[in-house]
Short mmCIF file of C-alpha atoms in Angstrom, two decimals:
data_model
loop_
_atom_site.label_atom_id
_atom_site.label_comp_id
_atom_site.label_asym_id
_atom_site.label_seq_id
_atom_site.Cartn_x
_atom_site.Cartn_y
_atom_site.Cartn_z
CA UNK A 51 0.00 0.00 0.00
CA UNK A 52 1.55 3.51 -0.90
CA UNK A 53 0.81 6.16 1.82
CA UNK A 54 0.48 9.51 -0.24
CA UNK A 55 -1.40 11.13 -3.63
CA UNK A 56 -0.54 9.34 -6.41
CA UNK A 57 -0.50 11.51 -9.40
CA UNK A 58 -2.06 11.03 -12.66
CA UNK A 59 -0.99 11.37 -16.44
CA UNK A 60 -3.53 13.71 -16.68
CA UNK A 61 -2.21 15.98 -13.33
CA UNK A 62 1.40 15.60 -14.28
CA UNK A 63 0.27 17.55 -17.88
CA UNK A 64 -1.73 19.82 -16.26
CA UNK A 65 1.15 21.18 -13.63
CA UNK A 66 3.44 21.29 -16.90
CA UNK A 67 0.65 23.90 -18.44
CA UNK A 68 0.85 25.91 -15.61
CA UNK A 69 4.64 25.80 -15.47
CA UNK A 70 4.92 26.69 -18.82
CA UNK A 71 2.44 29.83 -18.30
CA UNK A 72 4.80 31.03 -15.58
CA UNK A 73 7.98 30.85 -17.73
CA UNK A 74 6.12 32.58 -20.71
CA UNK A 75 5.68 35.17 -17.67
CA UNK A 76 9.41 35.24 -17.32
CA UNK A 77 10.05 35.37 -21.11
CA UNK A 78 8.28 38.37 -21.46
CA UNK A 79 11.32 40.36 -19.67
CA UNK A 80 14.40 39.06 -22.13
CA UNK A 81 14.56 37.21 -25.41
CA UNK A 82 15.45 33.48 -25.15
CA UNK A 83 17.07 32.15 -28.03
CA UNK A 84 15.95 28.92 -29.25
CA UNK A 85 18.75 26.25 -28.05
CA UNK A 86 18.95 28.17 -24.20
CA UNK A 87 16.48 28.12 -21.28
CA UNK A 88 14.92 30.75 -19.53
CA UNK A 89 16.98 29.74 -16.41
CA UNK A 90 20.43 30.03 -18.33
CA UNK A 91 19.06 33.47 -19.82
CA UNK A 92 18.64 34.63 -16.38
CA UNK A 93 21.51 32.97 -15.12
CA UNK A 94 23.59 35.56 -17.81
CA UNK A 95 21.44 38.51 -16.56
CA UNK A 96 22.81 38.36 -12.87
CA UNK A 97 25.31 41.37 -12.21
CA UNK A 98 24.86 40.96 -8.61
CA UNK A 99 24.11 44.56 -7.79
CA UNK A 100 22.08 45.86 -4.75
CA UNK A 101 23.26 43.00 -2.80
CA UNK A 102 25.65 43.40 0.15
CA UNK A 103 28.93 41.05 0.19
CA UNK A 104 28.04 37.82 1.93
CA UNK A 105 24.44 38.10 2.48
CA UNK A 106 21.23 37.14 0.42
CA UNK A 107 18.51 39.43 -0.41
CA UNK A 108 14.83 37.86 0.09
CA UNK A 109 11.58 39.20 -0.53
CA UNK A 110 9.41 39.09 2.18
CA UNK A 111 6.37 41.11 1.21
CA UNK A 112 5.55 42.00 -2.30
CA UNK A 113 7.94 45.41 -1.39
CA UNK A 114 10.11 44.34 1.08
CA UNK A 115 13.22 42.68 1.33
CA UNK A 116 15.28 41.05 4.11
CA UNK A 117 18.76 40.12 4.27
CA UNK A 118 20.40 36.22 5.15
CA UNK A 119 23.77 34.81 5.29
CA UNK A 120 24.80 32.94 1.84
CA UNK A 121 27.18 33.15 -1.14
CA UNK A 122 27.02 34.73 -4.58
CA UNK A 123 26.11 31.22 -5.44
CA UNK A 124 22.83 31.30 -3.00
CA UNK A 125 21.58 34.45 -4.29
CA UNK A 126 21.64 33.80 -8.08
CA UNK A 127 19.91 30.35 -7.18
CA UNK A 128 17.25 32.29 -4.94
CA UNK A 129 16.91 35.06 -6.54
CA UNK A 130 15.73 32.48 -10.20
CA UNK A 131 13.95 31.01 -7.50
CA UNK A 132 11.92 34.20 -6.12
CA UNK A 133 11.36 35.25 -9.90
CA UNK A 134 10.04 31.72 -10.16
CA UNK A 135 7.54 32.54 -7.73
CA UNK A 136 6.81 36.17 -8.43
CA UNK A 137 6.05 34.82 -11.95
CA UNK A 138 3.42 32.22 -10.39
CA UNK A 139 1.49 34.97 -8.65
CA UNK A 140 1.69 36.86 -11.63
CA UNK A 141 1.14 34.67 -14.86
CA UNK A 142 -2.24 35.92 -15.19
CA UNK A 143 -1.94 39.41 -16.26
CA UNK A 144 1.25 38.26 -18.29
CA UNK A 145 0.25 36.12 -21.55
CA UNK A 146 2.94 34.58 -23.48
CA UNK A 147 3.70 36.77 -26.57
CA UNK A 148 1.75 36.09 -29.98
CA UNK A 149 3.14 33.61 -32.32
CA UNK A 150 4.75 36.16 -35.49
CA UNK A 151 4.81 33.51 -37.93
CA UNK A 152 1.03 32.43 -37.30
CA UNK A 153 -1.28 35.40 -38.75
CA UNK A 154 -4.47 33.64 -37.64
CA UNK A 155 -3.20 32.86 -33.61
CA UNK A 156 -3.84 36.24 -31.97
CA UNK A 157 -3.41 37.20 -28.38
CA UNK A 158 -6.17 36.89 -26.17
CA UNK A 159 -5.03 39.10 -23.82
CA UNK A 160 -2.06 41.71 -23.35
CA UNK A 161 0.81 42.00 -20.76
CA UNK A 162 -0.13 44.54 -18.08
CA UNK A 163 2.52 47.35 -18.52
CA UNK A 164 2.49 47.87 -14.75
CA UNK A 165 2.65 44.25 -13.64
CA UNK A 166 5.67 43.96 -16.00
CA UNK A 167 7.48 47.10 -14.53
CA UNK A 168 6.84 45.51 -10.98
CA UNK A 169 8.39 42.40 -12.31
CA UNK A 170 11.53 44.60 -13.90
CA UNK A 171 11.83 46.15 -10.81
CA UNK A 172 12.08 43.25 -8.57
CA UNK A 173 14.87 41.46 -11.05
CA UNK A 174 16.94 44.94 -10.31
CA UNK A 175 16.27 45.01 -6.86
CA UNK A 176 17.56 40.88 -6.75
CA UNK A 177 20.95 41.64 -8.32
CA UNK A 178 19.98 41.23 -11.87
CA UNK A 179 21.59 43.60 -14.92
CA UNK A 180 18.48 45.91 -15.60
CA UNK A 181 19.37 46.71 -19.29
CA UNK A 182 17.55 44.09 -21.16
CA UNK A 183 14.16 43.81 -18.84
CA UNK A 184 14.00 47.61 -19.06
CA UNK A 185 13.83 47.38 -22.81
CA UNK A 186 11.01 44.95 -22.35
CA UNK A 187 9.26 47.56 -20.28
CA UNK A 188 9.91 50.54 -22.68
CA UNK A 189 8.83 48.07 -25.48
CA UNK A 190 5.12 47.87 -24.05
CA UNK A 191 2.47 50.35 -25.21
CA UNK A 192 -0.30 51.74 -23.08
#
């Protein structure tokens, strides 16, 4: 007898929808080639300024931030990992981009310009180079 949830075929594809709508989330604030991931792309993207020497910088409340103990190493893994979960509160108001190539696919819906600048704001504020996500922000249209 197994003591737990077993998932299904059908829950396993599910959770990979909604992981995929939180990294189309994340795509939205720098181009990923083809043949890289969104983590390596972010990986690239870390400078590691606004972060003091030795310590991580957490997010606590949607604006504010707490210092721990940890290496360079910790906070490029939790600071993917905070964007991670930003992007899962967040994947609503931030649709994956239209398909070019496809003329009859059309958006549903648009990013929200201030829920993107939130998100460009809080990849600064975790040590990540700004230059690229604030394109993506200039880039939308109100």
């Amino acid at each position: 007898m197994v003591d737990g949830l077993i998932p299904s075929l059908f829950t396993f594809f599910r959770d990979i929808q909604y992981l995929k709508l939180c990294l189309d989330c994340l795509k939205r604030l720098t181009s990923v080639p083809k043949r890289r991931s969104v983590h390596e792309m972010v990986q690239d993207k870390y400078s590691g300024k606004n972060q003091k020497e030795g310590h991580v910088k957490i997010q606590i409340t949607e604006d504010s931030f707490t210092y721990q103990a940890g290496t360079p190493e910790d906070c490029l893994d939790l600071g993917f990992r905070q964007l991670i979960s930003l992007a899962m509160r967040e994947y609503p108001d931030m649709p994956a981009d239209p398909i070019r190539e496809d003329p009859v696919q059309k958006a549903t819906k648009t990013a929200n310009p201030a829920v993107l600048r939130m998100l460009a704001d809080v990849v600064f504020e975790l040590g990540f180079s700004p230059d690229p996500f604030d394109e993506a922000v200039s880039g939308l249209k109100e």
